[in-house]
Each structure stands twice: as structure tokens, then as C-alpha cells.
Amino acid sequence: QVQLVESGGGLVQAGGSLTLSCAASGGSLVMVHMGWFRQAPGKDREFVAGISWKGGSIRYVDSVQGRFTISRDNAKNTMYLRMNSLKPEDTAVYYCNAGRQSMYYMEYDGDYEYDHWGQGTQVTVYS
């Protein structure tokens, strides 16, 4: 069973930067899309960024385009989200995903049948 563990969240002033990490263990994620999602208080979980297995396909939600960078190191079974120029509206719990949800938002019609989620890491941006 794949397990995902996020880290790197914290409290940061507007305009600052953070890098989130998502470490995978317990199973193979070969050929599996991964992504970052976030959920702010009182709001639904939203897609933030996604990346294909080799990183050749990447997608961002418009609100983070140009500020966030998603990447993955398959040798380390780890995905990253570099967040620059943070805004108070970026405040949320950030979740790592591997599988169906990321595939959906990446518009990838693969046959991987699972959805793996991490426990989330809090990002708070103050002005």
C-alpha cells in the first residue's frame, strides 16, 4: 500500500517562499501521475498542480501559475512544490496525491485505478 507523507509547510509572510515535499513509500508509483491539492477553511479541496511520471507534462491552476513550481525525483520517490511570492489566499492545508485525481486534472486517460493521499501539511501566509 502506497503511503504519502507531506512536509515543509509552515508560517510565512506574504511574498515569502516555501517548498513542500511529498515522500512516497510502500509501493510503486511508476507511470503514475502525481499532484498537489489544497483546501482552505470553508472551501472545497482544489487542484493546484500536477505532474506526469517523467515530468514531461505539468499543469497549474491559474492562480499559482508563474509562482509555484512542481517537480518530482523518481529516484527518491519524492515530489516537490516550490511556492514563491506567497499570498494570504494561498493559506490552506496542502495535500499530496498520486493516482486518479491527478490523472483527472491532468486530463490523462490512464488505467491506474487507485488514489493515494497524504495527511496534509498546513501553509499559512500572513500579510
PDB file of C-alpha atoms in Angstrom:
ATOM      1  CA  GLN A   1       0.000   0.000   0.000  1.00  0.00           C
ATOM      2  CA  VAL A   2       1.447   3.335  -1.065  1.00  0.00           C
ATOM      3  CA  GLN A   3       1.886   5.892   1.690  1.00  0.00           C
ATOM      4  CA  LEU A   4       2.443   9.590   1.053  1.00  0.00           C
ATOM      5  CA  VAL A   5       3.880  11.941   3.642  1.00  0.00           C
ATOM      6  CA  GLU A   6       3.980  15.698   3.140  1.00  0.00           C
ATOM      7  CA  SER A   7       6.370  18.059   4.852  1.00  0.00           C
ATOM      8  CA  GLY A   8       7.613  21.614   4.543  1.00  0.00           C
ATOM      9  CA  GLY A   9       4.533  23.579   5.492  1.00  0.00           C
ATOM     10  CA  GLY A  10       4.668  26.462   7.903  1.00  0.00           C
ATOM     11  CA  LEU A  11       4.007  30.106   8.646  1.00  0.00           C
ATOM     12  CA  VAL A  12       5.394  32.642   6.173  1.00  0.00           C
ATOM     13  CA  GLN A  13       4.969  36.315   5.467  1.00  0.00           C
ATOM     14  CA  ALA A  14       3.337  37.371   2.207  1.00  0.00           C
ATOM     15  CA  GLY A  15       5.909  37.491  -0.556  1.00  0.00           C
ATOM     16  CA  GLY A  16       7.922  34.707   1.004  1.00  0.00           C
ATOM     17  CA  SER A  17       8.641  31.183  -0.180  1.00  0.00           C
ATOM     18  CA  LEU A  18       8.187  27.613   0.948  1.00  0.00           C
ATOM     19  CA  THR A  19       8.999  24.240  -0.535  1.00  0.00           C
ATOM     20  CA  LEU A  20       6.704  21.315   0.156  1.00  0.00           C
ATOM     21  CA  SER A  21       7.839  17.724  -0.179  1.00  0.00           C
ATOM     22  CA  CYS A  22       5.833  14.543  -0.629  1.00  0.00           C
ATOM     23  CA  ALA A  23       7.675  11.322   0.104  1.00  0.00           C
ATOM     24  CA  ALA A  24       6.203   8.065  -1.178  1.00  0.00           C
ATOM     25  CA  SER A  25       6.811   4.623   0.264  1.00  0.00           C
ATOM     26  CA  GLY A  26       5.314   1.162   0.361  1.00  0.00           C
ATOM     27  CA  GLY A  27       4.665   0.682  -3.320  1.00  0.00           C
ATOM     28  CA  SER A  28       5.473   1.624  -6.872  1.00  0.00           C
ATOM     29  CA  LEU A  29       4.360   4.853  -8.492  1.00  0.00           C
ATOM     30  CA  VAL A  30       5.899   4.056 -11.844  1.00  0.00           C
ATOM     31  CA  MET A  31       3.912   5.700 -14.623  1.00  0.00           C
ATOM     32  CA  VAL A  32       1.582   7.327 -12.064  1.00  0.00           C
ATOM     33  CA  HIS A  33       0.661  10.997 -12.214  1.00  0.00           C
ATOM     34  CA  MET A  34       1.039  12.980  -9.016  1.00  0.00           C
ATOM     35  CA  GLY A  35      -0.270  16.306  -7.889  1.00  0.00           C
ATOM     36  CA  TRP A  36      -0.772  18.860  -5.155  1.00  0.00           C
ATOM     37  CA  PHE A  37      -4.177  19.901  -3.926  1.00  0.00           C
ATOM     38  CA  ARG A  38      -5.174  22.355  -1.220  1.00  0.00           C
ATOM     39  CA  GLN A  39      -8.144  23.049   0.991  1.00  0.00           C
ATOM     40  CA  ALA A  40      -8.765  26.388   2.645  1.00  0.00           C
ATOM     41  CA  PRO A  41     -11.142  26.742   5.604  1.00  0.00           C
ATOM     42  CA  GLY A  42     -14.738  26.568   4.449  1.00  0.00           C
ATOM     43  CA  LYS A  43     -13.801  25.734   0.892  1.00  0.00           C
ATOM     44  CA  ASP A  44     -13.632  22.607  -1.225  1.00  0.00           C
ATOM     45  CA  ARG A  45     -10.355  20.911  -1.979  1.00  0.00           C
ATOM     46  CA  GLU A  46      -8.881  22.283  -5.187  1.00  0.00           C
ATOM     47  CA  PHE A  47      -6.271  21.138  -7.656  1.00  0.00           C
ATOM     48  CA  VAL A  48      -3.067  23.181  -7.508  1.00  0.00           C
ATOM     49  CA  ALA A  49      -0.527  21.454  -9.742  1.00  0.00           C
ATOM     50  CA  GLY A  50       0.092  18.103 -11.380  1.00  0.00           C
ATOM     51  CA  ILE A  51       2.985  16.297 -12.973  1.00  0.00           C
ATOM     52  CA  SER A  52       3.346  13.207 -15.094  1.00  0.00           C
ATOM     53  CA  TRP A  53       5.718  10.311 -14.346  1.00  0.00           C
ATOM     54  CA  LYS A  54       8.707  11.738 -16.194  1.00  0.00           C
ATOM     55  CA  GLY A  55       7.732  15.360 -15.712  1.00  0.00           C
ATOM     56  CA  GLY A  56       7.047  15.960 -19.377  1.00  0.00           C
ATOM     57  CA  SER A  57       3.512  17.081 -18.661  1.00  0.00           C
ATOM     58  CA  ILE A  58       2.802  19.710 -15.999  1.00  0.00           C
ATOM     59  CA  ARG A  59      -0.290  21.713 -15.233  1.00  0.00           C
ATOM     60  CA  TYR A  60      -1.067  24.503 -12.767  1.00  0.00           C
ATOM     61  CA  VAL A  61      -4.231  26.181 -11.628  1.00  0.00           C
ATOM     62  CA  ASP A  62      -4.298  29.746 -12.958  1.00  0.00           C
ATOM     63  CA  SER A  63      -3.973  31.317  -9.522  1.00  0.00           C
ATOM     64  CA  VAL A  64      -0.492  29.834  -8.941  1.00  0.00           C
ATOM     65  CA  GLN A  65       0.860  29.903 -12.492  1.00  0.00           C
ATOM     66  CA  GLY A  66       4.225  31.637 -12.526  1.00  0.00           C
ATOM     67  CA  ARG A  67       4.625  31.478  -8.745  1.00  0.00           C
ATOM     68  CA  PHE A  68       4.630  27.740  -7.984  1.00  0.00           C
ATOM     69  CA  THR A  69       6.830  25.041  -9.497  1.00  0.00           C
ATOM     70  CA  ILE A  70       6.066  21.333  -9.261  1.00  0.00           C
ATOM     71  CA  SER A  71       8.759  18.707  -9.725  1.00  0.00           C
ATOM     72  CA  ARG A  72       9.476  15.108  -8.835  1.00  0.00           C
ATOM     73  CA  ASP A  73      12.551  12.984  -8.266  1.00  0.00           C
ATOM     74  CA  ASN A  74      11.547   9.416  -9.050  1.00  0.00           C
ATOM     75  CA  ALA A  75      14.847   8.026  -7.794  1.00  0.00           C
ATOM     76  CA  LYS A  76      13.955   9.441  -4.378  1.00  0.00           C
ATOM     77  CA  ASN A  77      10.221   8.729  -4.671  1.00  0.00           C
ATOM     78  CA  THR A  78       9.595  12.352  -3.816  1.00  0.00           C
ATOM     79  CA  MET A  79       7.553  15.162  -5.306  1.00  0.00           C
ATOM     80  CA  TYR A  80       8.057  18.845  -4.554  1.00  0.00           C
ATOM     81  CA  LEU A  81       6.154  22.098  -4.756  1.00  0.00           C
ATOM     82  CA  ARG A  82       8.224  25.240  -4.696  1.00  0.00           C
ATOM     83  CA  MET A  83       5.995  28.162  -3.763  1.00  0.00           C
ATOM     84  CA  ASN A  84       7.243  31.705  -4.359  1.00  0.00           C
ATOM     85  CA  SER A  85       5.574  35.085  -3.919  1.00  0.00           C
ATOM     86  CA  LEU A  86       3.112  33.599  -1.487  1.00  0.00           C
ATOM     87  CA  LYS A  87      -0.153  35.406  -0.837  1.00  0.00           C
ATOM     88  CA  PRO A  88      -2.579  35.210   2.088  1.00  0.00           C
ATOM     89  CA  GLU A  89      -5.056  33.492  -0.237  1.00  0.00           C
ATOM     90  CA  ASP A  90      -2.580  30.601  -0.578  1.00  0.00           C
ATOM     91  CA  THR A  91      -3.289  29.707   3.050  1.00  0.00           C
ATOM     92  CA  ALA A  92      -4.612  26.153   3.136  1.00  0.00           C
ATOM     93  CA  VAL A  93      -3.833  22.584   4.010  1.00  0.00           C
ATOM     94  CA  TYR A  94      -1.820  21.183   1.115  1.00  0.00           C
ATOM     95  CA  TYR A  95      -2.271  17.552   0.155  1.00  0.00           C
ATOM     96  CA  CYS A  96      -0.173  15.274  -1.982  1.00  0.00           C
ATOM     97  CA  ASN A  97      -1.949  12.917  -4.368  1.00  0.00           C
ATOM     98  CA  ALA A  98      -0.871  10.045  -6.569  1.00  0.00           C
ATOM     99  CA  GLY A  99      -3.323   8.433  -8.941  1.00  0.00           C
ATOM    100  CA  ARG A 100      -6.820   9.064 -10.241  1.00  0.00           C
ATOM    101  CA  GLN A 101      -7.403  12.626  -9.087  1.00  0.00           C
ATOM    102  CA  SER A 102      -4.145  13.877 -10.511  1.00  0.00           C
ATOM    103  CA  MET A 103      -4.797  11.971 -13.715  1.00  0.00           C
ATOM    104  CA  TYR A 104      -8.225  13.604 -13.975  1.00  0.00           C
ATOM    105  CA  TYR A 105      -6.946  17.158 -13.657  1.00  0.00           C
ATOM    106  CA  MET A 106      -4.082  16.408 -15.996  1.00  0.00           C
ATOM    107  CA  GLU A 107      -6.653  15.064 -18.481  1.00  0.00           C
ATOM    108  CA  TYR A 108      -4.758  11.786 -18.664  1.00  0.00           C
ATOM    109  CA  ASP A 109      -6.886   8.780 -19.516  1.00  0.00           C
ATOM    110  CA  GLY A 110      -4.798   6.034 -17.939  1.00  0.00           C
ATOM    111  CA  ASP A 111      -5.881   2.822 -16.295  1.00  0.00           C
ATOM    112  CA  TYR A 112      -4.341   3.274 -12.839  1.00  0.00           C
ATOM    113  CA  GLU A 113      -7.224   2.521 -10.516  1.00  0.00           C
ATOM    114  CA  TYR A 114      -6.012   3.897  -7.170  1.00  0.00           C
ATOM    115  CA  ASP A 115      -5.989   7.240  -5.422  1.00  0.00           C
ATOM    116  CA  HIS A 116      -3.374   7.829  -2.726  1.00  0.00           C
ATOM    117  CA  TRP A 117      -3.424  10.838  -0.430  1.00  0.00           C
ATOM    118  CA  GLY A 118      -1.102  12.229   2.186  1.00  0.00           C
ATOM    119  CA  GLN A 119      -2.246  13.575   5.505  1.00  0.00           C
ATOM    120  CA  GLY A 120      -1.716  17.208   4.540  1.00  0.00           C
ATOM    121  CA  THR A 121       0.593  19.992   5.644  1.00  0.00           C
ATOM    122  CA  GLN A 122      -0.558  23.437   6.759  1.00  0.00           C
ATOM    123  CA  VAL A 123       0.613  26.524   4.909  1.00  0.00           C
ATOM    124  CA  THR A 124      -0.278  29.862   6.478  1.00  0.00           C
ATOM    125  CA  VAL A 125       0.602  33.132   4.779  1.00  0.00           C
ATOM    126  CA  TYR A 126       0.196  36.352   6.756  1.00  0.00           C
ATOM    127  CA  SER A 127       0.226  39.901   5.478  1.00  0.00           C
TER     128      SER A 127
END
